[in-house]
């Protein structure tokens, strides 16, 4: 599979066309951003760690029958994936209240709600990825109600699997965001990455943060690279045991 034209340059990844019309190569960069790009830095090897972590998680999802864009990790920084039309929505799943929801609604961070909370954001950098509801998404023609039903069902399945997987690694999955796309067969599939960049992950015992909040909040202690390496080590150990 040969990497060809650059199709998309994102904040932390680059997407390249290949010599196969339905496949792309996703390259993971070392850029770290927060606040919709207001904060930016280069963290050495972050892309390598996220590539490995995301690939391991996608392998588990594929094995469980979740439809995804992922085929295989090609090298330290690249994955082979299906070419998809990204649905311009971010789906946020909150198992524990933290981050922007805690600030927005006055919750104490770390509080466990009686329900799993799903939120939608409209992917639009100019507007700052605003929080929207289903009716907004349909009005924006970002998705149909039927597509949203499929997205929520897949998100629920993914959440159940990831919560159990991380728990087996001694990690709490606090919240995470997902993106979906439509492949060449017209099916909705999970796309983008799943990593400590897109998940809040706390150690089950110490509650130490092992995710991008270390960068967002300038936390003392572990560096971002050390936190991500810890997540990768635990996932690799889990894989070896099963």
PDB file of C-alpha atoms in Angstrom:
ATOM      1  CA  UNK A   1       0.000   0.000   0.000  1.00  0.00           C
ATOM      2  CA  UNK A   2       1.628   3.270  -1.120  1.00  0.00           C
ATOM      3  CA  UNK A   3       1.056   6.612   0.606  1.00  0.00           C
ATOM      4  CA  UNK A   4       0.143   9.322  -1.873  1.00  0.00           C
ATOM      5  CA  UNK A   5      -1.540  12.753  -1.696  1.00  0.00           C
ATOM      6  CA  UNK A   6      -2.238  14.515   1.601  1.00  0.00           C
ATOM      7  CA  UNK A   7      -6.025  14.654   1.949  1.00  0.00           C
ATOM      8  CA  UNK A   8      -6.443  16.287   5.340  1.00  0.00           C
ATOM      9  CA  UNK A   9      -4.215  17.948   7.908  1.00  0.00           C
ATOM     10  CA  UNK A  10      -5.720  17.919  11.380  1.00  0.00           C
ATOM     11  CA  UNK A  11      -4.510  19.096  14.775  1.00  0.00           C
ATOM     12  CA  UNK A  12      -2.823  15.797  15.652  1.00  0.00           C
ATOM     13  CA  UNK A  13      -3.121  13.593  12.545  1.00  0.00           C
ATOM     14  CA  UNK A  14      -2.618  13.706   8.796  1.00  0.00           C
ATOM     15  CA  UNK A  15      -4.659  11.631   6.338  1.00  0.00           C
ATOM     16  CA  UNK A  16      -3.152  10.442   3.045  1.00  0.00           C
ATOM     17  CA  UNK A  17      -4.660   8.913  -0.056  1.00  0.00           C
ATOM     18  CA  UNK A  18      -3.275   5.529  -1.108  1.00  0.00           C
ATOM     19  CA  UNK A  19      -3.132   3.549  -4.346  1.00  0.00           C
ATOM     20  CA  UNK A  20      -6.326   1.809  -3.166  1.00  0.00           C
ATOM     21  CA  UNK A  21      -9.424   3.988  -3.795  1.00  0.00           C
ATOM     22  CA  UNK A  22     -11.142   2.908  -0.554  1.00  0.00           C
ATOM     23  CA  UNK A  23      -8.157   3.057   1.831  1.00  0.00           C
ATOM     24  CA  UNK A  24      -6.267   5.881   3.511  1.00  0.00           C
ATOM     25  CA  UNK A  25      -3.182   6.045   5.691  1.00  0.00           C
ATOM     26  CA  UNK A  26      -3.513   8.011   8.922  1.00  0.00           C
ATOM     27  CA  UNK A  27      -0.273   9.465  10.265  1.00  0.00           C
ATOM     28  CA  UNK A  28      -0.096  10.394  13.963  1.00  0.00           C
ATOM     29  CA  UNK A  29       1.797  13.606  14.738  1.00  0.00           C
ATOM     30  CA  UNK A  30       3.332  14.806  18.004  1.00  0.00           C
ATOM     31  CA  UNK A  31       1.208  17.962  18.227  1.00  0.00           C
ATOM     32  CA  UNK A  32      -0.730  18.537  21.435  1.00  0.00           C
ATOM     33  CA  UNK A  33      -3.551  21.071  21.456  1.00  0.00           C
ATOM     34  CA  UNK A  34      -6.171  22.252  23.932  1.00  0.00           C
ATOM     35  CA  UNK A  35      -8.874  24.888  23.990  1.00  0.00           C
ATOM     36  CA  UNK A  36      -9.736  24.406  20.315  1.00  0.00           C
ATOM     37  CA  UNK A  37      -6.116  24.994  19.387  1.00  0.00           C
ATOM     38  CA  UNK A  38      -5.499  27.979  21.701  1.00  0.00           C
ATOM     39  CA  UNK A  39      -2.796  25.965  23.481  1.00  0.00           C
ATOM     40  CA  UNK A  40      -0.292  24.111  21.329  1.00  0.00           C
ATOM     41  CA  UNK A  41       2.937  22.220  21.874  1.00  0.00           C
ATOM     42  CA  UNK A  42       4.983  19.398  20.373  1.00  0.00           C
ATOM     43  CA  UNK A  43       5.280  16.404  22.718  1.00  0.00           C
ATOM     44  CA  UNK A  44       7.977  14.011  21.536  1.00  0.00           C
ATOM     45  CA  UNK A  45       6.629  10.527  20.725  1.00  0.00           C
ATOM     46  CA  UNK A  46       3.018  11.386  21.581  1.00  0.00           C
ATOM     47  CA  UNK A  47       1.960  10.363  18.077  1.00  0.00           C
ATOM     48  CA  UNK A  48       3.716   7.022  18.393  1.00  0.00           C
ATOM     49  CA  UNK A  49       1.987   6.288  21.693  1.00  0.00           C
ATOM     50  CA  UNK A  50      -1.456   7.311  20.428  1.00  0.00           C
ATOM     51  CA  UNK A  51      -1.011   5.219  17.282  1.00  0.00           C
ATOM     52  CA  UNK A  52      -0.210   2.116  19.342  1.00  0.00           C
ATOM     53  CA  UNK A  53      -2.985   2.743  21.890  1.00  0.00           C
ATOM     54  CA  UNK A  54      -5.646   3.480  19.293  1.00  0.00           C
ATOM     55  CA  UNK A  55      -4.671   0.419  17.250  1.00  0.00           C
ATOM     56  CA  UNK A  56      -4.926  -1.863  20.295  1.00  0.00           C
ATOM     57  CA  UNK A  57      -8.365  -0.494  21.162  1.00  0.00           C
ATOM     58  CA  UNK A  58      -9.612  -0.754  17.594  1.00  0.00           C
ATOM     59  CA  UNK A  59      -8.436  -4.363  17.416  1.00  0.00           C
ATOM     60  CA  UNK A  60     -10.591  -5.141  20.450  1.00  0.00           C
ATOM     61  CA  UNK A  61     -13.588  -3.340  18.932  1.00  0.00           C
ATOM     62  CA  UNK A  62     -13.179  -5.126  15.596  1.00  0.00           C
ATOM     63  CA  UNK A  63     -13.019  -8.477  17.370  1.00  0.00           C
ATOM     64  CA  UNK A  64     -16.259  -7.610  19.173  1.00  0.00           C
ATOM     65  CA  UNK A  65     -18.009  -6.946  15.851  1.00  0.00           C
ATOM     66  CA  UNK A  66     -18.150  -3.153  16.113  1.00  0.00           C
ATOM     67  CA  UNK A  67     -18.014  -1.657  12.582  1.00  0.00           C
ATOM     68  CA  UNK A  68     -14.920   0.569  12.347  1.00  0.00           C
ATOM     69  CA  UNK A  69     -12.678   2.132   9.726  1.00  0.00           C
ATOM     70  CA  UNK A  70      -9.549   0.432  11.133  1.00  0.00           C
ATOM     71  CA  UNK A  71      -7.608  -2.288   9.289  1.00  0.00           C
ATOM     72  CA  UNK A  72      -4.127  -2.431  10.788  1.00  0.00           C
ATOM     73  CA  UNK A  73      -1.232  -0.525  12.282  1.00  0.00           C
ATOM     74  CA  UNK A  74       1.430  -0.187   9.588  1.00  0.00           C
ATOM     75  CA  UNK A  75       4.360   1.199  11.569  1.00  0.00           C
ATOM     76  CA  UNK A  76       5.184   3.386  14.556  1.00  0.00           C
ATOM     77  CA  UNK A  77       3.094   6.315  13.357  1.00  0.00           C
ATOM     78  CA  UNK A  78       0.668   5.064  10.718  1.00  0.00           C
ATOM     79  CA  UNK A  79      -2.521   3.046  10.336  1.00  0.00           C
ATOM     80  CA  UNK A  80      -4.345   1.696   7.306  1.00  0.00           C
ATOM     81  CA  UNK A  81      -8.033   2.601   7.465  1.00  0.00           C
ATOM     82  CA  UNK A  82     -11.126   2.781   5.275  1.00  0.00           C
ATOM     83  CA  UNK A  83     -11.724   6.058   3.516  1.00  0.00           C
ATOM     84  CA  UNK A  84     -14.909   7.498   5.016  1.00  0.00           C
ATOM     85  CA  UNK A  85     -17.009  10.616   4.822  1.00  0.00           C
ATOM     86  CA  UNK A  86     -16.793  11.990   8.342  1.00  0.00           C
ATOM     87  CA  UNK A  87     -20.101  12.908   9.960  1.00  0.00           C
ATOM     88  CA  UNK A  88     -19.453  16.403  11.402  1.00  0.00           C
ATOM     89  CA  UNK A  89     -20.431  15.478  14.942  1.00  0.00           C
ATOM     90  CA  UNK A  90     -18.531  14.531  18.067  1.00  0.00           C
ATOM     91  CA  UNK A  91     -20.355  12.147  20.386  1.00  0.00           C
ATOM     92  CA  UNK A  92     -19.288  12.565  24.003  1.00  0.00           C
ATOM     93  CA  UNK A  93     -20.007   9.800  26.499  1.00  0.00           C
ATOM     94  CA  UNK A  94     -19.809  10.680  30.191  1.00  0.00           C
ATOM     95  CA  UNK A  95     -19.670   7.882  32.752  1.00  0.00           C
ATOM     96  CA  UNK A  96     -18.316  10.210  35.427  1.00  0.00           C
ATOM     97  CA  UNK A  97     -18.831  13.964  35.467  1.00  0.00           C
ATOM     98  CA  UNK A  98     -15.667  15.916  34.687  1.00  0.00           C
ATOM     99  CA  UNK A  99     -14.242  18.640  32.498  1.00  0.00           C
ATOM    100  CA  UNK A 100     -16.536  21.041  30.676  1.00  0.00           C
ATOM    101  CA  UNK A 101     -19.762  19.451  31.954  1.00  0.00           C
ATOM    102  CA  UNK A 102     -18.687  19.910  35.576  1.00  0.00           C
ATOM    103  CA  UNK A 103     -17.895  23.580  34.915  1.00  0.00           C
ATOM    104  CA  UNK A 104     -20.961  24.225  32.780  1.00  0.00           C
ATOM    105  CA  UNK A 105     -23.525  22.763  35.187  1.00  0.00           C
ATOM    106  CA  UNK A 106     -21.832  23.264  38.534  1.00  0.00           C
ATOM    107  CA  UNK A 107     -21.146  19.608  39.314  1.00  0.00           C
ATOM    108  CA  UNK A 108     -18.260  18.477  41.454  1.00  0.00           C
ATOM    109  CA  UNK A 109     -15.731  16.742  39.236  1.00  0.00           C
ATOM    110  CA  UNK A 110     -15.653  13.011  39.837  1.00  0.00           C
ATOM    111  CA  UNK A 111     -19.349  12.718  40.688  1.00  0.00           C
ATOM    112  CA  UNK A 112     -21.008   9.599  39.297  1.00  0.00           C
ATOM    113  CA  UNK A 113     -24.394  10.333  37.683  1.00  0.00           C
ATOM    114  CA  UNK A 114     -27.299   7.849  37.880  1.00  0.00           C
ATOM    115  CA  UNK A 115     -27.264   7.575  34.092  1.00  0.00           C
ATOM    116  CA  UNK A 116     -24.749   7.466  31.251  1.00  0.00           C
ATOM    117  CA  UNK A 117     -24.745  10.892  29.601  1.00  0.00           C
ATOM    118  CA  UNK A 118     -24.444  11.376  25.843  1.00  0.00           C
ATOM    119  CA  UNK A 119     -23.715  14.782  24.332  1.00  0.00           C
ATOM    120  CA  UNK A 120     -23.357  16.008  20.746  1.00  0.00           C
ATOM    121  CA  UNK A 121     -21.005  18.674  19.467  1.00  0.00           C
ATOM    122  CA  UNK A 122     -21.060  20.157  15.986  1.00  0.00           C
ATOM    123  CA  UNK A 123     -17.577  19.847  14.459  1.00  0.00           C
ATOM    124  CA  UNK A 124     -16.907  23.389  13.347  1.00  0.00           C
ATOM    125  CA  UNK A 125     -13.674  25.118  14.350  1.00  0.00           C
ATOM    126  CA  UNK A 126     -15.019  28.562  13.486  1.00  0.00           C
ATOM    127  CA  UNK A 127     -17.921  28.124  15.912  1.00  0.00           C
ATOM    128  CA  UNK A 128     -15.781  26.391  18.537  1.00  0.00           C
ATOM    129  CA  UNK A 129     -17.441  22.948  18.200  1.00  0.00           C
ATOM    130  CA  UNK A 130     -20.667  24.008  19.977  1.00  0.00           C
ATOM    131  CA  UNK A 131     -22.810  21.665  22.047  1.00  0.00           C
ATOM    132  CA  UNK A 132     -26.014  20.829  20.156  1.00  0.00           C
ATOM    133  CA  UNK A 133     -28.994  18.469  20.401  1.00  0.00           C
ATOM    134  CA  UNK A 134     -30.398  15.941  17.941  1.00  0.00           C
ATOM    135  CA  UNK A 135     -32.806  18.423  16.371  1.00  0.00           C
ATOM    136  CA  UNK A 136     -29.933  20.848  15.757  1.00  0.00           C
ATOM    137  CA  UNK A 137     -27.918  18.064  14.112  1.00  0.00           C
ATOM    138  CA  UNK A 138     -30.771  17.272  11.737  1.00  0.00           C
ATOM    139  CA  UNK A 139     -31.399  20.958  10.989  1.00  0.00           C
ATOM    140  CA  UNK A 140     -27.697  21.348  10.177  1.00  0.00           C
ATOM    141  CA  UNK A 141     -27.993  18.306   7.883  1.00  0.00           C
ATOM    142  CA  UNK A 142     -25.108  16.774   9.803  1.00  0.00           C
ATOM    143  CA  UNK A 143     -27.109  13.552  10.245  1.00  0.00           C
ATOM    144  CA  UNK A 144     -30.623  12.161  10.014  1.00  0.00           C
ATOM    145  CA  UNK A 145     -32.597  10.917  13.001  1.00  0.00           C
ATOM    146  CA  UNK A 146     -32.088   7.357  11.741  1.00  0.00           C
ATOM    147  CA  UNK A 147     -28.344   7.893  11.540  1.00  0.00           C
ATOM    148  CA  UNK A 148     -28.330   9.353  15.038  1.00  0.00           C
ATOM    149  CA  UNK A 149     -30.135   6.258  16.335  1.00  0.00           C
ATOM    150  CA  UNK A 150     -27.390   4.088  14.824  1.00  0.00           C
ATOM    151  CA  UNK A 151     -24.653   6.337  16.212  1.00  0.00           C
ATOM    152  CA  UNK A 152     -26.078   6.234  19.744  1.00  0.00           C
ATOM    153  CA  UNK A 153     -26.508   2.452  19.613  1.00  0.00           C
ATOM    154  CA  UNK A 154     -22.904   1.972  18.479  1.00  0.00           C
ATOM    155  CA  UNK A 155     -21.675   4.465  21.075  1.00  0.00           C
ATOM    156  CA  UNK A 156     -23.462   2.569  23.836  1.00  0.00           C
ATOM    157  CA  UNK A 157     -21.917  -0.730  22.715  1.00  0.00           C
ATOM    158  CA  UNK A 158     -18.462   0.838  22.472  1.00  0.00           C
ATOM    159  CA  UNK A 159     -18.810   2.371  25.924  1.00  0.00           C
ATOM    160  CA  UNK A 160     -19.729  -0.948  27.524  1.00  0.00           C
ATOM    161  CA  UNK A 161     -16.776  -2.685  25.911  1.00  0.00           C
ATOM    162  CA  UNK A 162     -14.245   0.042  26.704  1.00  0.00           C
ATOM    163  CA  UNK A 163     -15.387   0.473  30.317  1.00  0.00           C
ATOM    164  CA  UNK A 164     -14.840  -3.258  30.903  1.00  0.00           C
ATOM    165  CA  UNK A 165     -11.529  -3.310  29.030  1.00  0.00           C
ATOM    166  CA  UNK A 166     -10.059  -0.361  30.912  1.00  0.00           C
ATOM    167  CA  UNK A 167     -11.381  -1.681  34.241  1.00  0.00           C
ATOM    168  CA  UNK A 168      -9.419  -4.873  33.591  1.00  0.00           C
ATOM    169  CA  UNK A 169      -6.352  -2.635  33.218  1.00  0.00           C
ATOM    170  CA  UNK A 170      -6.980  -0.818  36.503  1.00  0.00           C
ATOM    171  CA  UNK A 171      -8.270   2.309  34.761  1.00  0.00           C
ATOM    172  CA  UNK A 172     -11.574   4.200  35.004  1.00  0.00           C
ATOM    173  CA  UNK A 173     -13.012   5.435  31.710  1.00  0.00           C
ATOM    174  CA  UNK A 174     -14.376   8.793  32.853  1.00  0.00           C
ATOM    175  CA  UNK A 175     -15.536  10.149  29.513  1.00  0.00           C
ATOM    176  CA  UNK A 176     -14.549  10.084  25.854  1.00  0.00           C
ATOM    177  CA  UNK A 177     -15.481  11.462  22.473  1.00  0.00           C
ATOM    178  CA  UNK A 178     -16.084   9.513  19.268  1.00  0.00           C
ATOM    179  CA  UNK A 179     -16.427  10.377  15.623  1.00  0.00           C
ATOM    180  CA  UNK A 180     -18.210   8.359  12.966  1.00  0.00           C
ATOM    181  CA  UNK A 181     -18.055   8.221   9.192  1.00  0.00           C
ATOM    182  CA  UNK A 182     -19.866   6.677   6.251  1.00  0.00           C
ATOM    183  CA  UNK A 183     -17.854   4.159   4.248  1.00  0.00           C
ATOM    184  CA  UNK A 184     -18.046   3.299   0.548  1.00  0.00           C
ATOM    185  CA  UNK A 185     -20.873   0.825   1.241  1.00  0.00           C
ATOM    186  CA  UNK A 186     -22.947   3.563   2.857  1.00  0.00           C
ATOM    187  CA  UNK A 187     -22.553   2.121   6.365  1.00  0.00           C
ATOM    188  CA  UNK A 188     -21.866   4.131   9.512  1.00  0.00           C
ATOM    189  CA  UNK A 189     -18.562   3.099  11.097  1.00  0.00           C
ATOM    190  CA  UNK A 190     -16.459   4.314  14.001  1.00  0.00           C
ATOM    191  CA  UNK A 191     -13.635   6.548  12.760  1.00  0.00           C
ATOM    192  CA  UNK A 192     -10.827   8.793  14.029  1.00  0.00           C
ATOM    193  CA  UNK A 193      -8.783   7.722  17.078  1.00  0.00           C
ATOM    194  CA  UNK A 194      -9.419   6.421  20.576  1.00  0.00           C
ATOM    195  CA  UNK A 195      -6.559   7.457  22.826  1.00  0.00           C
ATOM    196  CA  UNK A 196      -5.704   9.473  25.952  1.00  0.00           C
ATOM    197  CA  UNK A 197      -6.138  12.502  23.681  1.00  0.00           C
ATOM    198  CA  UNK A 198      -9.838  11.685  23.305  1.00  0.00           C
ATOM    199  CA  UNK A 199     -10.565   9.918  26.628  1.00  0.00           C
ATOM    200  CA  UNK A 200     -10.342  10.856  30.272  1.00  0.00           C
ATOM    201  CA  UNK A 201      -8.616   7.952  32.014  1.00  0.00           C
ATOM    202  CA  UNK A 202      -8.021   7.811  35.765  1.00  0.00           C
ATOM    203  CA  UNK A 203      -6.117   5.179  37.708  1.00  0.00           C
ATOM    204  CA  UNK A 204      -8.693   3.063  39.530  1.00  0.00           C
ATOM    205  CA  UNK A 205      -6.860   3.239  42.873  1.00  0.00           C
ATOM    206  CA  UNK A 206      -5.088   6.591  43.035  1.00  0.00           C
ATOM    207  CA  UNK A 207      -7.444   8.488  40.667  1.00  0.00           C
ATOM    208  CA  UNK A 208      -4.326   9.900  38.999  1.00  0.00           C
ATOM    209  CA  UNK A 209      -5.107  11.347  35.578  1.00  0.00           C
ATOM    210  CA  UNK A 210      -3.524   9.417  32.706  1.00  0.00           C
ATOM    211  CA  UNK A 211      -4.807  11.513  29.812  1.00  0.00           C
ATOM    212  CA  UNK A 212      -4.528  14.885  28.047  1.00  0.00           C
ATOM    213  CA  UNK A 213      -5.740  16.747  31.138  1.00  0.00           C
ATOM    214  CA  UNK A 214      -2.097  16.589  32.225  1.00  0.00           C
ATOM    215  CA  UNK A 215      -1.372  18.932  29.314  1.00  0.00           C
ATOM    216  CA  UNK A 216      -4.601  20.954  29.482  1.00  0.00           C
ATOM    217  CA  UNK A 217      -4.184  21.704  33.189  1.00  0.00           C
ATOM    218  CA  UNK A 218      -0.360  21.733  33.482  1.00  0.00           C
ATOM    219  CA  UNK A 219      -0.506  19.032  36.146  1.00  0.00           C
ATOM    220  CA  UNK A 220       2.543  18.229  38.271  1.00  0.00           C
ATOM    221  CA  UNK A 221       3.893  14.692  38.509  1.00  0.00           C
ATOM    222  CA  UNK A 222       3.793  12.447  35.488  1.00  0.00           C
ATOM    223  CA  UNK A 223       4.602  13.982  32.138  1.00  0.00           C
ATOM    224  CA  UNK A 224       2.106  13.535  29.334  1.00  0.00           C
ATOM    225  CA  UNK A 225       4.392  10.977  27.690  1.00  0.00           C
ATOM    226  CA  UNK A 226       4.748   9.003  30.926  1.00  0.00           C
ATOM    227  CA  UNK A 227       0.965   8.939  31.418  1.00  0.00           C
ATOM    228  CA  UNK A 228       0.323   7.750  27.860  1.00  0.00           C
ATOM    229  CA  UNK A 229       3.082   5.151  28.151  1.00  0.00           C
ATOM    230  CA  UNK A 230       1.412   3.828  31.311  1.00  0.00           C
ATOM    231  CA  UNK A 231      -1.876   3.369  29.431  1.00  0.00           C
ATOM    232  CA  UNK A 232      -0.077   1.602  26.581  1.00  0.00           C
ATOM    233  CA  UNK A 233       1.788  -0.686  28.981  1.00  0.00           C
ATOM    234  CA  UNK A 234      -1.431  -1.729  30.723  1.00  0.00           C
ATOM    235  CA  UNK A 235      -3.243  -2.380  27.428  1.00  0.00           C
ATOM    236  CA  UNK A 236      -0.342  -4.476  26.160  1.00  0.00           C
ATOM    237  CA  UNK A 237      -0.309  -6.481  29.382  1.00  0.00           C
ATOM    238  CA  UNK A 238      -4.056  -7.045  29.048  1.00  0.00           C
ATOM    239  CA  UNK A 239      -3.617  -8.226  25.466  1.00  0.00           C
ATOM    240  CA  UNK A 240      -0.918 -10.708  26.505  1.00  0.00           C
ATOM    241  CA  UNK A 241      -3.150 -12.138  29.225  1.00  0.00           C
ATOM    242  CA  UNK A 242      -6.206 -12.784  26.986  1.00  0.00           C
TER     243      UNK A 242
END
